[in-house]
PDB file of C-alpha atoms in Angstrom:
ATOM      1  CA  UNK A   1      72.910  77.918 121.633  1.00 49.00           C
ATOM      2  CA  UNK A   2      75.794  77.717 119.452  1.00 51.00           C
ATOM      3  CA  UNK A   3      73.068  77.675 116.384  1.00 46.00           C
ATOM      4  CA  UNK A   4      71.737  80.894 117.778  1.00 50.00           C
ATOM      5  CA  UNK A   5      74.941  82.386 117.936  1.00 50.00           C
ATOM      6  CA  UNK A   6      75.415  81.387 114.576  1.00 51.00           C
ATOM      7  CA  UNK A   7      72.634  82.962 113.431  1.00 55.00           C
ATOM      8  CA  UNK A   8      73.632  86.298 115.171  1.00 70.00           C
ATOM      9  CA  UNK A   9      77.052  86.164 113.082  1.00 74.00           C
ATOM     10  CA  UNK A  10      75.291  85.596 109.846  1.00 81.00           C
ATOM     11  CA  UNK A  11      73.029  88.407 110.668  1.00 82.00           C
ATOM     12  CA  UNK A  12      76.082  90.724 111.496  1.00 90.00           C
ATOM     13  CA  UNK A  13      77.844  90.024 108.486  1.00 91.00           C
ATOM     14  CA  UNK A  14      74.688  90.720 106.182  1.00 94.00           C
ATOM     15  CA  UNK A  15      74.274  93.844 107.659  1.00 95.00           C
ATOM     16  CA  UNK A  16      77.615  94.672 107.243  1.00 97.00           C
ATOM     17  CA  UNK A  17      77.926  93.495 103.652  1.00 97.00           C
ATOM     18  CA  UNK A  18      74.571  96.066 103.287  1.00 97.00           C
ATOM     19  CA  UNK A  19      76.326  98.858 105.046  1.00 97.00           C
ATOM     20  CA  UNK A  20      79.504  98.525 102.982  1.00 98.00           C
ATOM     21  CA  UNK A  21      77.525  98.119  99.824  1.00 98.00           C
ATOM     22  CA  UNK A  22      75.841 101.386 100.435  1.00 98.00           C
ATOM     23  CA  UNK A  23      79.284 103.129 101.118  1.00 98.00           C
ATOM     24  CA  UNK A  24      80.585 101.697  97.805  1.00 98.00           C
ATOM     25  CA  UNK A  25      77.545 103.157  96.033  1.00 98.00           C
ATOM     26  CA  UNK A  26      78.314 106.673  98.107  1.00 98.00           C
ATOM     27  CA  UNK A  27      81.791 106.269  96.753  1.00 98.00           C
ATOM     28  CA  UNK A  28      81.041 105.737  93.219  1.00 98.00           C
ATOM     29  CA  UNK A  29      78.611 108.836  93.570  1.00 98.00           C
ATOM     30  CA  UNK A  30      81.394 111.231  95.284  1.00 98.00           C
ATOM     31  CA  UNK A  31      83.933 110.132  92.481  1.00 98.00           C
ATOM     32  CA  UNK A  32      81.335 111.093  89.544  1.00 98.00           C
ATOM     33  CA  UNK A  33      80.302 114.166  91.721  1.00 98.00           C
ATOM     34  CA  UNK A  34      84.247 115.326  92.217  1.00 98.00           C
ATOM     35  CA  UNK A  35      84.396 115.024  88.531  1.00 97.00           C
ATOM     36  CA  UNK A  36      81.532 117.604  88.559  1.00 98.00           C
ATOM     37  CA  UNK A  37      83.416 119.612  90.929  1.00 98.00           C
ATOM     38  CA  UNK A  38      86.643 119.397  89.244  1.00 97.00           C
ATOM     39  CA  UNK A  39      85.572 120.914  86.039  1.00 97.00           C
ATOM     40  CA  UNK A  40      83.792 123.797  87.891  1.00 97.00           C
ATOM     41  CA  UNK A  41      86.042 124.840  90.626  1.00 97.00           C
ATOM     42  CA  UNK A  42      88.630 127.736  90.897  1.00 95.00           C
ATOM     43  CA  UNK A  43      92.295 127.134  90.387  1.00 96.00           C
ATOM     44  CA  UNK A  44      92.464 128.071  93.969  1.00 97.00           C
ATOM     45  CA  UNK A  45      90.856 125.120  95.216  1.00 97.00           C
ATOM     46  CA  UNK A  46      91.602 122.543  91.939  1.00 97.00           C
ATOM     47  CA  UNK A  47      94.313 120.905  94.067  1.00 97.00           C
ATOM     48  CA  UNK A  48      91.885 120.111  96.695  1.00 97.00           C
ATOM     49  CA  UNK A  49      89.282 118.777  94.723  1.00 98.00           C
ATOM     50  CA  UNK A  50      91.780 116.439  93.027  1.00 98.00           C
ATOM     51  CA  UNK A  51      92.514 115.351  96.362  1.00 98.00           C
ATOM     52  CA  UNK A  52      89.400 114.667  97.155  1.00 98.00           C
ATOM     53  CA  UNK A  53      88.866 112.761  94.475  1.00 98.00           C
ATOM     54  CA  UNK A  54      91.846 110.531  94.346  1.00 98.00           C
ATOM     55  CA  UNK A  55      90.447 109.650  98.074  1.00 98.00           C
ATOM     56  CA  UNK A  56      87.366 108.573  96.866  1.00 98.00           C
ATOM     57  CA  UNK A  57      88.544 106.595  94.292  1.00 98.00           C
ATOM     58  CA  UNK A  58      91.199 104.500  97.101  1.00 98.00           C
ATOM     59  CA  UNK A  59      88.084 104.486  98.992  1.00 98.00           C
ATOM     60  CA  UNK A  60      85.854 103.026  96.478  1.00 98.00           C
ATOM     61  CA  UNK A  61      88.490 100.519  95.566  1.00 98.00           C
ATOM     62  CA  UNK A  62      89.077  99.405  98.833  1.00 97.00           C
ATOM     63  CA  UNK A  63      84.815  98.911  99.583  1.00 98.00           C
ATOM     64  CA  UNK A  64      84.683  96.503  96.834  1.00 98.00           C
ATOM     65  CA  UNK A  65      87.846  94.390  98.197  1.00 98.00           C
ATOM     66  CA  UNK A  66      85.651  94.683 101.101  1.00 97.00           C
ATOM     67  CA  UNK A  67      82.487  93.535  99.774  1.00 98.00           C
ATOM     68  CA  UNK A  68      84.029  90.957  97.979  1.00 98.00           C
ATOM     69  CA  UNK A  69      85.838  89.537 101.407  1.00 96.00           C
ATOM     70  CA  UNK A  70      82.216  89.604 103.150  1.00 96.00           C
ATOM     71  CA  UNK A  71      80.951  87.480 100.667  1.00 96.00           C
ATOM     72  CA  UNK A  72      79.128  89.954  97.882  1.00 97.00           C
ATOM     73  CA  UNK A  73      79.586  91.252  94.228  1.00 98.00           C
ATOM     74  CA  UNK A  74      80.381  94.951  94.497  1.00 98.00           C
ATOM     75  CA  UNK A  75      77.818  97.195  93.124  1.00 93.00           C
ATOM     76  CA  UNK A  76      79.031  98.971  89.620  1.00 96.00           C
ATOM     77  CA  UNK A  77      78.959 103.011  89.180  1.00 97.00           C
ATOM     78  CA  UNK A  78      76.031 103.639  87.617  1.00 96.00           C
ATOM     79  CA  UNK A  79      76.789 105.689  84.078  1.00 95.00           C
ATOM     80  CA  UNK A  80      75.720 109.093  85.585  1.00 96.00           C
ATOM     81  CA  UNK A  81      74.320 110.662  88.896  1.00 97.00           C
ATOM     82  CA  UNK A  82      71.764 113.215  89.833  1.00 96.00           C
ATOM     83  CA  UNK A  83      73.246 115.953  91.168  1.00 97.00           C
ATOM     84  CA  UNK A  84      71.451 117.647  94.279  1.00 97.00           C
ATOM     85  CA  UNK A  85      71.528 120.693  92.846  1.00 97.00           C
ATOM     86  CA  UNK A  86      72.498 122.704  89.327  1.00 98.00           C
ATOM     87  CA  UNK A  87      76.684 123.423  89.789  1.00 98.00           C
ATOM     88  CA  UNK A  88      76.802 126.376  87.134  1.00 98.00           C
ATOM     89  CA  UNK A  89      80.200 127.890  88.931  1.00 98.00           C
ATOM     90  CA  UNK A  90      82.974 127.813  91.611  1.00 98.00           C
ATOM     91  CA  UNK A  91      80.758 128.698  94.673  1.00 97.00           C
ATOM     92  CA  UNK A  92      78.226 125.770  93.391  1.00 98.00           C
ATOM     93  CA  UNK A  93      81.386 123.343  92.976  1.00 98.00           C
ATOM     94  CA  UNK A  94      82.253 123.765  96.721  1.00 98.00           C
ATOM     95  CA  UNK A  95      78.723 123.665  98.250  1.00 97.00           C
ATOM     96  CA  UNK A  96      78.581 120.285  95.984  1.00 98.00           C
ATOM     97  CA  UNK A  97      81.877 118.973  97.381  1.00 98.00           C
ATOM     98  CA  UNK A  98      80.656 119.321 101.048  1.00 97.00           C
ATOM     99  CA  UNK A  99      77.608 118.044 100.377  1.00 96.00           C
ATOM    100  CA  UNK A 100      79.335 115.000  98.583  1.00 98.00           C
ATOM    101  CA  UNK A 101      81.450 114.854 101.869  1.00 96.00           C
ATOM    102  CA  UNK A 102      78.370 114.867 104.208  1.00 94.00           C
ATOM    103  CA  UNK A 103      76.774 111.882 102.304  1.00 95.00           C
ATOM    104  CA  UNK A 104      79.889 110.042 102.451  1.00 97.00           C
ATOM    105  CA  UNK A 105      79.769 110.589 105.974  1.00 95.00           C
ATOM    106  CA  UNK A 106      76.630 109.460 106.612  1.00 94.00           C
ATOM    107  CA  UNK A 107      76.822 105.924 105.052  1.00 97.00           C
ATOM    108  CA  UNK A 108      80.442 105.510 106.906  1.00 97.00           C
ATOM    109  CA  UNK A 109      78.473 105.844 110.464  1.00 96.00           C
ATOM    110  CA  UNK A 110      75.999 103.296 109.272  1.00 96.00           C
ATOM    111  CA  UNK A 111      78.990 101.453 108.165  1.00 97.00           C
ATOM    112  CA  UNK A 112      80.607 101.709 111.905  1.00 97.00           C
ATOM    113  CA  UNK A 113      77.529 100.854 113.236  1.00 96.00           C
ATOM    114  CA  UNK A 114      77.235  97.717 111.511  1.00 96.00           C
ATOM    115  CA  UNK A 115      80.531  96.272 111.602  1.00 96.00           C
ATOM    116  CA  UNK A 116      83.116  95.201 114.229  1.00 95.00           C
ATOM    117  CA  UNK A 117      87.024  94.717 113.941  1.00 96.00           C
ATOM    118  CA  UNK A 118      89.167  96.110 111.274  1.00 96.00           C
ATOM    119  CA  UNK A 119      86.213  96.836 109.279  1.00 97.00           C
ATOM    120  CA  UNK A 120      84.795  99.194 112.031  1.00 97.00           C
ATOM    121  CA  UNK A 121      88.392 101.032 112.365  1.00 98.00           C
ATOM    122  CA  UNK A 122      88.447 101.534 108.562  1.00 97.00           C
ATOM    123  CA  UNK A 123      85.014 102.436 108.266  1.00 98.00           C
ATOM    124  CA  UNK A 124      85.692 105.059 111.446  1.00 97.00           C
ATOM    125  CA  UNK A 125      88.587 106.774 109.628  1.00 97.00           C
ATOM    126  CA  UNK A 126      86.753 106.865 106.186  1.00 97.00           C
ATOM    127  CA  UNK A 127      83.948 108.906 108.303  1.00 96.00           C
ATOM    128  CA  UNK A 128      87.092 110.999 110.041  1.00 95.00           C
ATOM    129  CA  UNK A 129      88.386 111.656 106.578  1.00 97.00           C
ATOM    130  CA  UNK A 130      85.193 112.922 105.221  1.00 96.00           C
ATOM    131  CA  UNK A 131      84.197 114.842 108.027  1.00 94.00           C
ATOM    132  CA  UNK A 132      87.438 116.602 107.545  1.00 95.00           C
ATOM    133  CA  UNK A 133      86.728 117.564 104.047  1.00 96.00           C
ATOM    134  CA  UNK A 134      83.254 118.928 104.420  1.00 95.00           C
ATOM    135  CA  UNK A 135      85.138 121.248 107.214  1.00 94.00           C
ATOM    136  CA  UNK A 136      87.399 122.655 104.816  1.00 95.00           C
ATOM    137  CA  UNK A 137      84.787 122.828 101.665  1.00 96.00           C
ATOM    138  CA  UNK A 138      82.027 124.021 104.037  1.00 91.00           C
ATOM    139  CA  UNK A 139      84.266 126.466 106.250  1.00 88.00           C
ATOM    140  CA  UNK A 140      83.000 124.998 109.417  1.00 74.00           C
ATOM    141  CA  UNK A 141      82.446 121.743 111.205  1.00 67.00           C
ATOM    142  CA  UNK A 142      78.952 120.133 112.577  1.00 64.00           C
ATOM    143  CA  UNK A 143      78.734 118.693 116.137  1.00 61.00           C
ATOM    144  CA  UNK A 144      78.241 114.710 114.866  1.00 59.00           C
ATOM    145  CA  UNK A 145      79.519 114.226 111.173  1.00 58.00           C
ATOM    146  CA  UNK A 146      77.897 111.586 109.357  1.00 58.00           C
ATOM    147  CA  UNK A 147      74.556 111.875 111.782  1.00 58.00           C
ATOM    148  CA  UNK A 148      73.261 115.571 111.171  1.00 53.00           C
ATOM    149  CA  UNK A 149      70.788 114.295 108.259  1.00 49.00           C
ATOM    150  CA  UNK A 150      69.510 111.688 110.901  1.00 49.00           C
ATOM    151  CA  UNK A 151      68.852 114.508 113.372  1.00 42.00           C
ATOM    152  CA  UNK A 152      65.355 115.246 114.210  1.00 39.00           C
ATOM    153  CA  UNK A 153      63.978 118.752 113.068  1.00 41.00           C
ATOM    154  CA  UNK A 154      64.433 121.095 115.714  1.00 39.00           C
ATOM    155  CA  UNK A 155      60.952 122.085 117.374  1.00 37.00           C
ATOM    156  CA  UNK A 156      60.145 125.961 117.373  1.00 36.00           C
ATOM    157  CA  UNK A 157      62.023 127.923 120.165  1.00 35.00           C
ATOM    158  CA  UNK A 158      60.349 130.683 122.116  1.00 37.00           C
ATOM    159  CA  UNK A 159      61.336 134.115 120.922  1.00 34.00           C
ATOM    160  CA  UNK A 160      62.214 136.821 123.337  1.00 37.00           C
ATOM    161  CA  UNK A 161      58.550 138.076 122.594  1.00 37.00           C
ATOM    162  CA  UNK A 162      57.400 134.253 124.082  1.00 38.00           C
ATOM    163  CA  UNK A 163      55.871 133.600 120.532  1.00 38.00           C
ATOM    164  CA  UNK A 164      57.278 130.380 118.394  1.00 37.00           C
ATOM    165  CA  UNK A 165      59.275 131.154 115.937  1.00 34.00           C
ATOM    166  CA  UNK A 166      57.986 130.268 112.448  1.00 36.00           C
ATOM    167  CA  UNK A 167      59.356 127.619 110.485  1.00 31.00           C
TER     168      UNK A 167
END
């Protein structure tokens, strides 16, 4: 029985390490993305972009320490990241910031699921912070931050005429 419990603990630690590495990779990408946001955002939201940039740098550094604490070697940042869409102007920069926060929230949701104790509390706090920033950038919230991209596609609903809506 003790061997089985030991294997379970090792498996749980490995899962937490994988999720922490994924969160670290997302934070690296968010820091890069906020550099783009800061270069394109209007003066009216520049302070908000700087705040997001600083928050992601701090989370990135915390996650590097967490990965080391779990026995791993922190993933390094890539020299550049592909953006999900072109960012030629301030409105696109706002959309990018919201997308970055959504992606970060998703990996923190995974880390919450894979971890326990203080790491789970930290991941939940990071998920909450990313969700709040996403709401600010987007101007509205979602029912389950960090889980929206995992939702199953909605089935076509019946319209008042009784026909299914097209997709």
